[in-house]
Short mmCIF file of C-alpha atoms in Angstrom, two decimals:
data_model
loop_
_atom_site.label_atom_id
_atom_site.label_comp_id
_atom_site.label_asym_id
_atom_site.label_seq_id
_atom_site.Cartn_x
_atom_site.Cartn_y
_atom_site.Cartn_z
CA GLY A 1 55.14 36.45 7.52
CA ALA A 2 57.45 34.04 5.78
CA VAL A 3 61.01 34.54 4.59
CA VAL A 4 62.60 33.24 1.42
CA SER A 5 66.33 33.63 1.12
CA GLN A 6 68.00 33.62 -2.29
CA HIS A 7 71.76 33.49 -2.86
CA PRO A 8 73.85 34.85 -4.35
CA SER A 9 72.30 38.27 -4.93
CA ARG A 10 74.74 39.03 -7.70
CA VAL A 11 77.13 36.90 -9.71
CA ILE A 12 79.47 37.63 -12.57
CA CYS A 13 80.92 34.69 -14.46
CA LYS A 14 82.81 33.83 -17.59
CA SER A 15 81.07 32.38 -20.60
CA GLY A 16 81.02 28.57 -20.48
CA THR A 17 80.96 28.24 -16.71
CA SER A 18 78.03 27.00 -14.61
CA VAL A 19 76.33 29.01 -11.91
CA LYS A 20 74.20 27.69 -9.05
CA ILE A 21 71.52 29.80 -7.40
CA GLU A 22 69.94 28.72 -4.10
CA CYS A 23 66.46 29.44 -2.85
CA ARG A 24 65.64 28.62 0.78
CA SER A 25 62.45 28.93 2.75
CA LEU A 26 63.72 29.91 6.20
CA ASP A 27 60.72 29.49 8.48
CA PHE A 28 58.35 27.24 6.59
CA GLN A 29 58.38 24.15 4.45
CA ALA A 30 57.77 24.56 0.76
CA THR A 31 56.81 21.54 -1.30
CA THR A 32 56.61 23.77 -4.34
CA MET A 33 58.95 26.51 -5.47
CA PHE A 34 58.93 28.52 -8.67
CA TRP A 35 61.74 29.99 -10.72
CA TYR A 36 61.26 33.17 -12.75
CA ARG A 37 63.42 35.13 -15.09
CA GLN A 38 63.13 38.86 -15.56
CA PHE A 39 64.69 41.02 -18.25
CA PRO A 40 65.28 44.75 -17.63
CA LYS A 41 62.06 46.70 -17.42
CA LYS A 42 60.05 43.58 -18.20
CA SER A 43 57.77 41.39 -16.14
CA LEU A 44 58.50 38.01 -14.57
CA MET A 45 58.57 35.02 -16.90
CA LEU A 46 57.88 31.68 -15.25
CA MET A 47 60.62 29.21 -16.11
CA ALA A 48 59.73 26.13 -14.10
CA THR A 49 57.91 24.68 -11.14
CA SER A 50 60.14 22.88 -8.68
CA ASN A 51 58.54 20.04 -6.72
CA GLU A 52 60.22 18.47 -3.69
CA GLY A 53 61.29 14.93 -4.39
CA SER A 54 60.32 14.89 -8.06
CA LYS A 55 61.35 16.35 -11.38
CA ALA A 56 60.73 19.98 -12.13
CA THR A 57 58.05 20.99 -14.60
CA TYR A 58 59.40 23.36 -17.22
CA GLU A 59 57.45 25.97 -19.14
CA GLN A 60 57.35 25.81 -22.90
CA GLY A 61 60.52 27.09 -24.49
CA VAL A 62 62.72 26.66 -21.40
CA GLU A 63 65.62 24.26 -21.92
CA LYS A 64 65.68 21.75 -19.08
CA ASP A 65 69.28 20.74 -19.82
CA LYS A 66 70.32 24.37 -19.67
CA PHE A 67 68.52 25.27 -16.48
CA LEU A 68 68.87 22.40 -14.03
CA ILE A 69 66.54 22.46 -11.06
CA ASN A 70 66.92 20.39 -7.93
CA HIS A 71 64.48 20.41 -5.00
CA ALA A 72 66.08 17.93 -2.66
CA SER A 73 64.47 19.09 0.57
CA LEU A 74 61.37 20.93 1.76
CA THR A 75 63.36 24.11 2.31
CA LEU A 76 65.81 24.25 -0.59
CA SER A 77 65.59 24.47 -4.35
CA THR A 78 68.55 25.20 -6.61
CA LEU A 79 68.75 26.48 -10.15
CA THR A 80 71.95 25.77 -12.05
CA VAL A 81 72.60 27.67 -15.26
CA THR A 82 74.89 25.33 -17.17
CA SER A 83 77.49 26.52 -19.67
CA ALA A 84 76.32 30.09 -19.26
CA HIS A 85 76.43 32.49 -22.18
CA PRO A 86 75.92 36.26 -22.34
CA GLU A 87 72.29 35.80 -23.43
CA ASP A 88 71.65 34.06 -20.09
CA SER A 89 72.40 37.32 -18.29
CA SER A 90 69.24 38.23 -16.45
CA PHE A 91 67.56 38.68 -13.08
CA TYR A 92 66.43 35.33 -11.67
CA ILE A 93 63.84 35.21 -8.87
CA CYS A 94 62.50 32.26 -6.92
CA SER A 95 59.29 32.01 -4.97
CA ALA A 96 58.07 29.47 -2.46
CA SER A 97 54.54 28.35 -1.83
CA LYS A 98 53.42 28.16 1.79
CA THR A 99 50.49 25.85 2.27
CA GLY A 100 47.79 26.23 4.88
CA LYS A 101 44.93 28.49 5.79
CA GLY A 102 45.06 32.17 6.39
CA SER A 103 46.32 34.99 4.24
CA ASN A 104 46.00 34.84 0.49
CA GLU A 105 49.63 35.86 0.41
CA LYS A 106 50.80 32.29 0.06
CA LEU A 107 53.59 32.93 -2.38
CA PHE A 108 56.78 34.47 -1.02
CA PHE A 109 59.60 35.73 -3.18
CA GLY A 110 63.34 35.66 -2.80
CA SER A 111 65.30 38.87 -3.31
CA GLY A 112 66.56 37.78 -6.71
CA THR A 113 69.93 37.05 -8.33
CA GLN A 114 71.43 39.29 -10.97
CA LEU A 115 73.51 37.09 -13.29
CA SER A 116 75.99 38.71 -15.64
CA VAL A 117 77.84 36.47 -18.08
CA LEU A 118 80.92 37.99 -19.69
CA GLY B 1 47.15 30.69 -24.71
CA GLN B 2 47.81 32.99 -21.81
CA ASN B 3 47.63 36.72 -22.27
CA ILE B 4 47.82 39.30 -19.52
CA ASP B 5 48.13 42.93 -20.56
CA GLN B 6 48.92 46.12 -18.68
CA PRO B 7 50.02 49.58 -19.79
CA THR B 8 53.81 49.74 -19.95
CA GLU B 9 54.31 53.06 -18.23
CA MET B 10 52.28 55.61 -16.31
CA THR B 11 53.07 58.89 -14.62
CA ALA B 12 51.23 60.71 -11.87
CA THR B 13 51.63 63.54 -9.39
CA GLU B 14 52.21 63.20 -5.66
CA GLY B 15 48.88 63.25 -3.80
CA ALA B 16 46.88 62.23 -6.85
CA ILE B 17 44.97 59.01 -7.64
CA VAL B 18 46.07 56.58 -10.33
CA GLN B 19 44.35 53.51 -11.77
CA ILE B 20 46.40 50.71 -13.35
CA ASN B 21 44.40 48.37 -15.56
CA CYS B 22 44.97 44.71 -16.29
CA THR B 23 43.14 42.57 -18.83
CA TYR B 24 43.60 38.83 -19.02
CA GLN B 25 42.77 35.86 -21.21
CA THR B 26 43.85 32.63 -19.57
CA SER B 27 42.89 28.98 -19.90
CA GLY B 28 41.66 28.94 -16.31
CA PHE B 29 41.18 31.37 -13.44
CA ASN B 30 41.59 30.96 -9.72
CA GLY B 31 42.39 34.42 -8.50
CA LEU B 32 44.23 37.57 -9.48
CA PHE B 33 47.11 39.13 -7.58
CA TRP B 34 48.74 42.53 -7.63
CA TYR B 35 52.38 42.93 -6.65
CA GLN B 36 54.64 45.94 -6.25
CA GLN B 37 58.26 45.65 -7.34
CA HIS B 38 61.04 48.17 -6.90
CA ALA B 39 63.97 47.86 -9.28
CA GLY B 40 66.29 45.00 -8.39
CA GLU B 41 64.08 43.78 -5.57
CA ALA B 42 61.59 41.00 -5.03
CA PRO B 43 57.90 41.60 -5.72
CA THR B 44 55.81 42.30 -2.63
CA PHE B 45 52.17 41.27 -2.30
CA LEU B 46 49.55 44.03 -2.49
CA SER B 47 46.17 42.42 -3.06
CA TYR B 48 44.19 39.38 -4.09
CA ASN B 49 40.80 39.13 -5.81
CA VAL B 50 38.94 35.94 -6.64
CA LEU B 51 35.33 37.24 -6.59
CA ASP B 52 33.94 40.18 -8.52
CA GLY B 53 34.09 43.50 -6.78
CA LEU B 54 36.35 45.88 -4.98
CA GLU B 55 38.85 44.97 -2.26
CA GLU B 56 40.11 47.95 -0.26
CA LYS B 57 43.32 47.96 1.72
CA GLY B 58 44.38 51.37 2.97
CA ARG B 59 45.56 53.55 0.11
CA PHE B 60 45.37 50.64 -2.32
CA SER B 61 42.23 49.06 -3.75
CA SER B 62 41.83 46.33 -6.36
CA PHE B 63 38.81 45.55 -8.51
CA LEU B 64 37.91 42.42 -10.45
CA SER B 65 35.35 41.60 -13.14
CA ARG B 66 35.67 37.95 -14.11
CA SER B 67 33.14 38.17 -16.94
CA LYS B 68 35.18 40.92 -18.57
CA GLY B 69 38.60 39.46 -17.74
CA TYR B 70 39.51 42.80 -16.19
CA SER B 71 41.08 44.12 -13.04
CA TYR B 72 42.47 47.41 -11.85
CA LEU B 73 44.66 48.58 -9.02
CA LEU B 74 43.77 51.98 -7.58
CA LEU B 75 46.38 53.94 -5.68
CA LYS B 76 45.22 56.96 -3.69
CA GLU B 77 47.16 59.82 -2.08
CA LEU B 78 50.21 58.95 -4.12
CA GLN B 79 53.61 59.23 -2.49
CA MET B 80 57.03 59.39 -4.08
CA LYS B 81 57.82 55.93 -2.69
CA ASP B 82 54.97 54.51 -4.79
CA SER B 83 57.21 54.88 -7.85
CA ALA B 84 57.70 51.22 -8.79
CA SER B 85 56.52 48.53 -11.16
CA TYR B 86 53.10 47.04 -10.54
CA LEU B 87 52.55 43.48 -11.64
CA CYS B 88 49.23 41.82 -12.27
CA ALA B 89 49.31 38.01 -11.98
CA VAL B 90 46.69 35.33 -12.57
CA ARG B 91 46.59 32.00 -10.78
CA ASP B 92 45.16 29.60 -13.31
CA HIS B 93 45.41 26.21 -11.68
CA ARG B 94 43.20 25.35 -8.76
CA ASN B 95 45.67 23.07 -7.06
CA THR B 96 48.88 25.04 -7.32
CA ASP B 97 50.18 28.54 -6.65
CA LYS B 98 51.56 28.88 -10.16
CA LEU B 99 51.22 32.51 -11.22
CA ILE B 100 51.34 33.93 -14.70
CA PHE B 101 52.49 37.53 -14.63
CA GLY B 102 51.37 40.37 -16.81
CA THR B 103 53.66 42.70 -18.66
CA GLY B 104 53.98 45.02 -15.65
CA THR B 105 53.37 48.76 -15.37
CA ARG B 106 56.13 51.15 -14.39
CA LEU B 107 54.67 54.02 -12.40
CA GLN B 108 56.61 57.23 -11.92
CA VAL B 109 55.33 59.66 -9.29
CA PHE B 110 56.45 63.27 -9.64
CA PRO B 111 56.43 65.95 -6.92
#
C-alpha cells in the first residue's frame, strides 16, 4: 500500500492566528494532492486540488486567500488557514494521488487534522 | 451541477445484510468509489466500479448502473465493527483523481 502522513492531528489556536497543516506521501511521489474539509457528521467537501510546482485549483466558494496551499515538492503539500476564526473549526483531510498501474485504490488519505479555533 | 445523494442514517442488526444506496448526477463520470470512515479517522477504500454490474469483495459488494446514475454497497454478515460512515464518491474527470463525495451514510450495527 501507500502511506500518507498528515500533521498535526489536532490543533487548538486563538482567533486571528494562522495554522499550517502538512500532508506528506511517505513512500511514493504525488504530483497531485487534494484537500477536503469535513463538518461533524457530514461528508467530505473538496476544497482544492494541489498540483506540484503550480498554483492550486480551488473549488467554487473556497477563499484562496484564506486557505493557502503550497505543493513545493512531490511528497509535500501544505494547507495554511490564515487569520483563523471559530467558523474555520473543522476536520481537514488531505489525500494524495498515486499514479501508475495496478489497484484502483489510487487515492490515499491522511489521518486528518481537527482544528479548533477559540 | 454535482449531486450525490445517500441516506443519512441506517441501522441494522449484527449478522444481517444491509444495502446502502447512492444516486448521482454529475457533469461527467469515470468511476464510483465506496469508502468506509470511522469517526475522526481517514476514509479507507472499499470498492470501485466503472462498468455496470456487481463487484464482490468478501463480505462487501458494490453495484453500479450508469444509465440510472445509481450504485449500492451491500454489506453481509454484519459485525459490530462495521458501524461507521460509508461514503460514495464519483470521479468525474478522466485525467485526474478528483473525487466528489456524497452526503455519507452513518450505519449503526446493534447486537
